[in-house]
mmCIF file of C-alpha atoms in Angstrom:
data_model
loop_
_atom_site.group_PDB
_atom_site.id
_atom_site.type_symbol
_atom_site.label_atom_id
_atom_site.label_comp_id
_atom_site.label_asym_id
_atom_site.label_seq_id
_atom_site.Cartn_x
_atom_site.Cartn_y
_atom_site.Cartn_z
ATOM 1 C CA GLY D 1 1.625 2.048 -49.247
ATOM 2 C CA ARG D 2 2.879 3.676 -45.844
ATOM 3 C CA GLN D 3 5.960 2.894 -44.450
ATOM 4 C CA ARG D 4 6.159 0.456 -41.751
ATOM 5 C CA PRO D 5 7.363 2.210 -38.381
ATOM 6 C CA ALA D 6 10.888 0.568 -37.206
ATOM 7 C CA LEU D 7 10.916 -2.308 -34.385
ATOM 8 C CA ALA D 8 11.732 -0.934 -31.163
ATOM 9 C CA ALA D 9 15.302 -2.081 -29.815
ATOM 10 C CA ALA D 10 15.593 -5.136 -27.454
ATOM 11 C CA PRO D 11 15.084 -4.189 -23.836
ATOM 12 C CA SER D 12 18.386 -4.035 -21.653
ATOM 13 C CA PRO D 13 19.133 -6.695 -19.406
ATOM 14 C CA ALA D 14 18.438 -4.564 -16.455
ATOM 15 C CA LEU D 15 15.330 -3.425 -17.340
ATOM 16 C CA VAL D 16 14.409 -6.938 -17.887
ATOM 17 C CA ARG D 17 15.718 -7.557 -14.244
ATOM 18 C CA LEU D 18 13.575 -4.605 -13.018
ATOM 19 C CA THR D 19 10.275 -6.506 -14.464
ATOM 20 C CA VAL D 20 10.928 -9.931 -13.350
ATOM 21 C CA HIS D 21 11.448 -7.794 -9.680
ATOM 22 C CA VAL D 22 8.258 -6.107 -10.595
ATOM 23 C CA LEU D 23 6.351 -8.958 -11.382
ATOM 24 C CA ASP D 24 7.690 -10.843 -8.350
ATOM 25 C CA GLY D 25 6.418 -7.788 -6.121
ATOM 26 C CA PHE D 26 2.761 -7.843 -8.023
ATOM 27 C CA CYS D 27 2.968 -11.854 -7.213
ATOM 28 C CA SER D 28 2.205 -10.980 -3.301
ATOM 29 C CA LEU D 29 -0.872 -8.980 -4.343
ATOM 30 C CA ARG D 30 -4.281 -11.496 -4.264
ATOM 31 C CA PRO D 31 -7.685 -10.382 -4.749
ATOM 32 C CA ILE D 32 -10.202 -9.752 -1.910
ATOM 33 C CA CYS D 33 -12.991 -12.144 -1.715
ATOM 34 C CA PRO D 34 -16.103 -9.697 -1.977
ATOM 35 C CA ALA D 35 -18.371 -9.625 1.391
ATOM 36 C CA GLY D 36 -20.924 -11.719 1.961
ATOM 37 C CA ASP D 37 -19.709 -14.717 -0.852
ATOM 38 C CA GLY D 38 -18.835 -17.452 1.907
ATOM 39 C CA SER D 39 -15.117 -16.182 1.734
ATOM 40 C CA GLU D 40 -15.148 -16.413 5.805
ATOM 41 C CA ASP D 41 -15.849 -19.904 5.827
ATOM 42 C CA ASN D 42 -13.212 -20.852 2.727
ATOM 43 C CA ARG D 43 -10.268 -19.147 4.729
ATOM 44 C CA SER D 44 -7.894 -21.466 5.706
ATOM 45 C CA GLU D 45 -7.643 -22.221 9.581
ATOM 46 C CA ASP D 46 -4.012 -20.349 9.978
ATOM 47 C CA ASN D 47 -6.442 -17.085 9.299
ATOM 48 C CA ARG D 48 -9.377 -17.555 11.198
ATOM 49 C CA PRO D 49 -9.589 -15.252 14.254
ATOM 50 C CA GLU D 50 -9.969 -17.498 16.506
ATOM 51 C CA ASN D 51 -6.474 -18.619 16.159
ATOM 52 C CA ASN D 52 -5.427 -15.129 17.892
ATOM 53 C CA GLN D 53 -2.463 -14.264 15.704
ATOM 54 C CA PRO D 54 -0.925 -11.302 16.931
ATOM 55 C CA ALA D 55 -2.477 -8.380 15.305
ATOM 56 C CA ASN D 56 0.398 -6.511 13.707
ATOM 57 C CA ASN D 57 2.294 -9.567 12.507
ATOM 58 C CA HIS D 58 2.549 -9.093 8.738
ATOM 59 C CA ALA D 59 4.637 -12.445 7.968
ATOM 60 C CA GLY D 60 2.167 -15.382 7.030
ATOM 61 C CA ARG D 61 -0.713 -13.559 6.991
ATOM 62 C CA ARG D 62 -3.240 -11.830 4.684
ATOM 63 C CA ILE D 63 -3.918 -8.130 5.295
ATOM 64 C CA GLY D 64 -6.456 -6.436 3.081
ATOM 65 C CA VAL D 65 -4.638 -3.125 1.374
ATOM 66 C CA GLY D 66 -7.838 -1.471 -0.338
ATOM 67 C CA SER D 67 -8.938 -4.020 -3.284
ATOM 68 C CA THR D 68 -6.154 -6.192 -2.788
ATOM 69 C CA THR D 69 -4.763 -8.230 -0.211
ATOM 70 C CA LEU D 70 -1.049 -8.633 0.776
ATOM 71 C CA THR D 71 0.295 -12.189 1.578
ATOM 72 C CA ASP D 72 3.487 -12.861 3.342
ATOM 73 C CA ARG D 73 5.239 -9.636 3.195
ATOM 74 C CA PRO D 74 5.150 -5.948 4.472
ATOM 75 C CA PRO D 75 2.431 -3.637 2.896
ATOM 76 C CA TYR D 76 5.649 -1.478 1.496
ATOM 77 C CA VAL D 77 7.118 -4.096 -0.333
ATOM 78 C CA SER D 78 4.516 -4.515 -3.639
ATOM 79 C CA MET D 79 4.177 -0.871 -3.293
ATOM 80 C CA THR D 80 7.761 -0.123 -3.936
ATOM 81 C CA TRP D 81 7.776 -2.327 -6.935
ATOM 82 C CA THR D 82 5.121 -0.522 -8.084
ATOM 83 C CA VAL D 83 6.593 2.860 -7.632
ATOM 84 C CA PHE D 84 9.997 1.053 -9.407
ATOM 85 C CA CYS D 85 7.249 -0.106 -12.346
ATOM 86 C CA ALA D 86 5.915 3.853 -12.643
ATOM 87 C CA VAL D 87 9.128 5.173 -12.745
ATOM 88 C CA SER D 88 10.839 2.545 -15.265
ATOM 89 C CA CYS D 89 7.834 3.815 -17.497
ATOM 90 C CA LEU D 90 7.919 7.409 -17.160
ATOM 91 C CA ALA D 91 12.132 7.792 -17.124
ATOM 92 C CA PRO D 92 13.510 9.556 -20.392
ATOM 93 C CA PRO D 93 14.586 7.318 -23.235
ATOM 94 C CA SER D 94 18.062 8.162 -22.005
ATOM 95 C CA ILE D 95 18.000 6.733 -19.212
ATOM 96 C CA ARG D 96 16.026 3.845 -20.284
ATOM 97 C CA ARG D 97 18.590 2.966 -22.800
ATOM 98 C CA SER D 98 21.619 3.428 -20.041
ATOM 99 C CA SER D 99 23.886 0.226 -18.872
ATOM 100 C CA THR D 100 22.970 -1.384 -16.062
ATOM 101 C CA ASP D 101 24.397 0.349 -13.447
ATOM 102 C CA ASP D 102 23.745 3.800 -14.853
ATOM 103 C CA MET D 103 20.110 2.601 -15.074
ATOM 104 C CA SER D 104 20.255 1.504 -11.251
ATOM 105 C CA THR D 105 22.142 4.653 -10.335
ATOM 106 C CA SER D 106 19.187 6.994 -12.102
ATOM 107 C CA LEU D 107 16.362 4.920 -10.741
ATOM 108 C CA LYS D 108 17.705 5.294 -7.225
ATOM 109 C CA ASP D 109 18.182 9.334 -7.733
ATOM 110 C CA LEU D 110 15.114 9.576 -9.158
ATOM 111 C CA LEU D 111 13.212 8.108 -6.074
ATOM 112 C CA LEU D 112 15.230 9.291 -3.026
ATOM 113 C CA GLY D 113 18.676 10.614 -4.320
ATOM 114 C CA LYS D 114 21.468 8.652 -4.108
ATOM 115 C CA GLY D 115 22.579 6.768 -0.969
ATOM 116 C CA TRP D 116 18.875 6.068 -0.320
ATOM 117 C CA ALA D 117 19.098 2.337 0.057
ATOM 118 C CA GLY D 118 21.492 -0.582 -0.280
ATOM 119 C CA THR D 119 24.804 -0.924 1.526
ATOM 120 C CA THR D 120 26.092 2.118 3.283
ATOM 121 C CA ILE D 121 29.589 2.950 5.262
ATOM 122 C CA THR D 122 29.948 1.971 8.473
ATOM 123 C CA ARG D 123 30.086 4.806 11.756
ATOM 124 C CA ALA D 124 33.300 3.953 11.539
ATOM 125 C CA GLU D 125 34.449 4.634 7.879
ATOM 126 C CA THR D 126 32.370 7.774 7.776
ATOM 127 C CA VAL D 127 34.474 9.214 10.713
ATOM 128 C CA GLU D 128 37.712 8.178 8.798
ATOM 129 C CA ARG D 129 36.488 9.929 5.356
ATOM 130 C CA VAL D 130 34.695 12.979 7.040
ATOM 131 C CA ASN D 131 38.019 13.658 9.338
ATOM 132 C CA PRO D 132 40.334 14.383 6.357
ATOM 133 C CA LEU D 133 37.492 16.732 4.539
ATOM 134 C CA ILE D 134 37.554 18.786 7.975
ATOM 135 C CA ARG D 135 41.230 18.989 8.344
ATOM 136 C CA GLN D 136 41.270 20.396 4.695
ATOM 137 C CA PHE D 137 38.323 22.776 5.414
ATOM 138 C CA ILE D 138 39.701 24.316 8.643
ATOM 139 C CA ARG D 139 43.507 24.812 7.198
ATOM 140 C CA MET D 140 41.683 26.555 4.190
ATOM 141 C CA ASN D 141 39.618 28.728 6.580
ATOM 142 C CA ARG D 142 42.813 29.816 8.375
ATOM 143 C CA HIS D 143 44.103 31.021 5.044
ATOM 144 C CA TYR D 144 40.804 33.305 4.924
ATOM 145 C CA ARG D 145 41.424 34.504 8.330
ATOM 146 C CA ALA D 146 45.077 35.486 7.399
ATOM 147 C CA VAL D 147 43.706 37.182 4.457
ATOM 148 C CA ILE D 148 40.741 38.845 6.447
ATOM 149 C CA ASP D 149 43.207 40.361 8.693
ATOM 150 C CA HIS D 150 46.066 41.667 6.301
ATOM 151 C CA HIS D 151 43.765 42.683 3.454
ATOM 152 C CA ASP D 152 44.217 46.557 2.454
ATOM 153 C CA ARG D 153 40.695 46.860 1.127
ATOM 154 C CA PRO D 154 38.163 46.805 4.388
ATOM 155 C CA ALA D 155 35.440 46.054 1.863
ATOM 156 C CA VAL D 156 37.058 42.796 0.471
ATOM 157 C CA ALA D 157 37.989 41.730 4.093
ATOM 158 C CA GLU D 158 33.756 42.371 5.249
ATOM 159 C CA THR D 159 32.746 40.189 2.017
ATOM 160 C CA LEU D 160 35.450 37.561 3.184
ATOM 161 C CA GLU D 161 34.332 37.658 6.770
ATOM 162 C CA ASP D 162 30.687 37.335 5.833
ATOM 163 C CA LEU D 163 31.777 33.937 3.651
ATOM 164 C CA GLN D 164 33.495 32.566 6.764
ATOM 165 C CA LYS D 165 29.968 32.721 9.039
ATOM 166 C CA THR D 166 28.556 29.960 6.880
ATOM 167 C CA ALA D 167 32.185 28.206 6.663
ATOM 168 C CA ARG D 168 32.745 28.104 10.446
ATOM 169 C CA ALA D 169 28.701 26.413 10.769
ATOM 170 C CA ASP D 170 29.619 24.098 7.926
ATOM 171 C CA VAL D 171 32.721 23.162 9.947
ATOM 172 C CA GLY D 172 30.141 22.495 12.944
ATOM 173 C CA LYS D 173 28.049 20.308 10.804
ATOM 174 C CA LEU D 174 30.696 18.035 9.590
ATOM 175 C CA SER D 175 32.321 17.751 13.047
ATOM 176 C CA GLU D 176 28.744 16.601 14.772
ATOM 177 C CA THR D 177 28.638 14.384 11.897
ATOM 178 C CA VAL D 178 31.934 12.561 12.898
ATOM 179 C CA LEU D 179 30.636 12.891 16.592
ATOM 180 C CA SER D 180 27.381 11.093 15.962
ATOM 181 C CA CYS D 181 29.263 8.319 14.354
ATOM 182 C CA GLY D 182 31.162 7.702 17.894
ATOM 183 C CA GLY D 183 34.290 9.383 16.400
ATOM 184 C CA THR D 184 36.472 12.470 17.453
ATOM 185 C CA ALA D 185 36.247 15.221 15.319
ATOM 186 C CA TYR D 186 39.474 16.712 13.855
ATOM 187 C CA ASN D 187 39.514 20.288 15.608
ATOM 188 C CA GLY D 188 42.739 21.962 13.986
ATOM 189 C CA THR D 189 44.847 21.907 17.131
ATOM 190 C CA ASP D 190 48.058 20.483 15.152
ATOM 191 C CA LEU D 191 48.358 23.372 12.558
ATOM 192 C CA GLY D 192 50.167 26.042 12.618
ATOM 193 C CA PRO D 193 51.808 29.180 11.016
ATOM 194 C CA ASP D 194 54.023 27.283 8.958
ATOM 195 C CA ASP D 195 50.666 25.763 7.287
ATOM 196 C CA ILE D 196 49.590 28.906 5.976
ATOM 197 C CA ASP D 197 51.218 29.515 2.663
ATOM 198 C CA LEU D 198 50.015 32.711 1.277
ATOM 199 C CA PRO D 199 51.697 35.062 -1.484
ATOM 200 C CA GLU D 200 52.692 38.970 -0.738
ATOM 201 C CA ALA D 201 50.381 40.866 -3.183
ATOM 202 C CA ASP D 202 46.480 41.039 -2.087
ATOM 203 C CA ALA D 203 45.198 40.055 -5.484
ATOM 204 C CA ASP D 204 47.469 36.775 -5.554
ATOM 205 C CA ARG D 205 46.283 36.096 -1.831
ATOM 206 C CA LEU D 206 42.446 36.013 -3.402
ATOM 207 C CA PHE D 207 43.513 33.702 -6.316
ATOM 208 C CA ARG D 208 45.234 31.309 -3.562
ATOM 209 C CA LEU D 209 41.972 31.297 -1.728
ATOM 210 C CA GLN D 210 40.276 30.734 -5.056
ATOM 211 C CA ASP D 211 42.681 27.648 -5.257
ATOM 212 C CA LEU D 212 42.164 26.277 -2.068
ATOM 213 C CA GLU D 213 38.509 26.519 -2.374
ATOM 214 C CA SER D 214 38.474 24.924 -5.962
ATOM 215 C CA ALA D 215 40.239 22.351 -4.054
ATOM 216 C CA PHE D 216 37.926 21.757 -1.410
ATOM 217 C CA ARG D 217 34.915 21.610 -3.416
ATOM 218 C CA ASP D 218 36.297 18.986 -5.348
ATOM 219 C CA ALA D 219 37.323 16.895 -2.419
ATOM 220 C CA VAL D 220 33.394 16.983 -1.052
ATOM 221 C CA GLN D 221 32.556 16.002 -4.637
ATOM 222 C CA ASP D 222 34.682 13.324 -4.646
ATOM 223 C CA GLU D 223 33.488 12.068 -1.412
ATOM 224 C CA LEU D 224 29.856 12.106 -2.735
ATOM 225 C CA ASN D 225 30.722 10.124 -5.868
ATOM 226 C CA ASP D 226 33.651 7.415 -4.153
ATOM 227 C CA ALA D 227 31.329 6.499 -0.843
ATOM 228 C CA GLU D 228 27.976 5.134 -0.502
ATOM 229 C CA HIS D 229 27.189 7.709 2.942
ATOM 230 C CA GLN D 230 24.131 7.649 4.933
ATOM 231 C CA MET D 231 21.385 9.838 3.740
ATOM 232 C CA ARG D 232 22.068 12.605 6.544
ATOM 233 C CA THR D 233 25.680 12.396 5.766
ATOM 234 C CA ARG D 234 25.207 12.958 2.182
ATOM 235 C CA ALA D 235 22.653 15.856 2.821
ATOM 236 C CA ILE D 236 25.195 17.637 4.569
ATOM 237 C CA LEU D 237 28.136 17.091 2.420
ATOM 238 C CA LYS D 238 25.979 18.726 -0.347
ATOM 239 C CA VAL D 239 25.142 21.712 1.598
ATOM 240 C CA VAL D 240 28.557 22.126 2.209
ATOM 241 C CA GLN D 241 29.811 21.605 -1.403
ATOM 242 C CA THR D 242 26.700 24.366 -2.223
ATOM 243 C CA ASN D 243 28.173 26.941 0.173
ATOM 244 C CA SER D 244 31.758 26.276 -1.363
ATOM 245 C CA GLU D 245 30.569 27.028 -4.906
ATOM 246 C CA GLU D 246 28.720 30.016 -3.396
ATOM 247 C CA ARG D 247 32.048 31.312 -1.800
ATOM 248 C CA LEU D 248 33.882 30.158 -5.378
ATOM 249 C CA ARG D 249 31.655 32.730 -7.276
ATOM 250 C CA THR D 250 32.366 35.621 -4.988
ATOM 251 C CA LEU D 251 35.902 35.269 -4.741
ATOM 252 C CA ARG D 252 35.874 35.198 -8.744
ATOM 253 C CA GLN D 253 34.000 38.582 -8.530
ATOM 254 C CA LEU D 254 36.748 39.857 -6.466
ATOM 255 C CA THR D 255 39.807 38.853 -8.798
ATOM 256 C CA ARG D 256 37.890 39.922 -11.683
ATOM 257 C CA GLY D 257 39.964 41.722 -13.820
ATOM 258 C CA ALA D 258 43.272 41.170 -11.900
ATOM 259 C CA SER D 259 45.961 38.750 -12.978
ATOM 260 C CA ARG D 260 48.106 36.669 -11.053
ATOM 261 C CA SER D 261 51.646 37.588 -10.742
ATOM 262 C CA ALA D 262 54.497 36.084 -12.290
ATOM 263 C CA ALA D 263 55.743 33.238 -10.489
#
């Protein structure tokens, strides 16, 4: 006879909790009585028009939405859980089989990107976390400027100068983020000549820039992983990280075939 298919694995606790939330959301959807069936007379006193309830008060009212009526919740609540339900059904098996934390993160990323909801860090915490990145960024840019001013090959110096246009703009974006949170953005006034540490050879200087850029890129990635920033801040950090990776690719091209001097 034909071999019976294997039974599916038991659902994960995260999927069970998600299903409960979905059902809870759907419980707020109730059928609308067809027109002309006497539903007007069957409504409770609280829902009759003559009670002069506020027109836009969603709480405690029956609000017709398509073929359903939403009770005691704003219209977006049930729609949100409907989307969650759809995503949980359409998500790849690797996501559905993941652990509780991984599944929650994956669904959040699929919907609106990490950082879209939940508890985010405060404005003061944003200032405290972004300012060190600005300092690291400005210090790295000072190294770029020193290499540009003293490099023997004008073509390389021009390439680095083009990279700095985007880098300076990114510093401005991070500084604006700090200012929008009511903080004072770091401006680099405490950096002096001793903070610029470059070797003598041109090739080694490019490798030094590569090391600084790689460290900065990793710092931005760590910030994205370690803190739940507001969506706008996360978007800016991701742009900064993408531009850093682009500079790294250019630096690798400029150092292709070269080797570091022995320490």
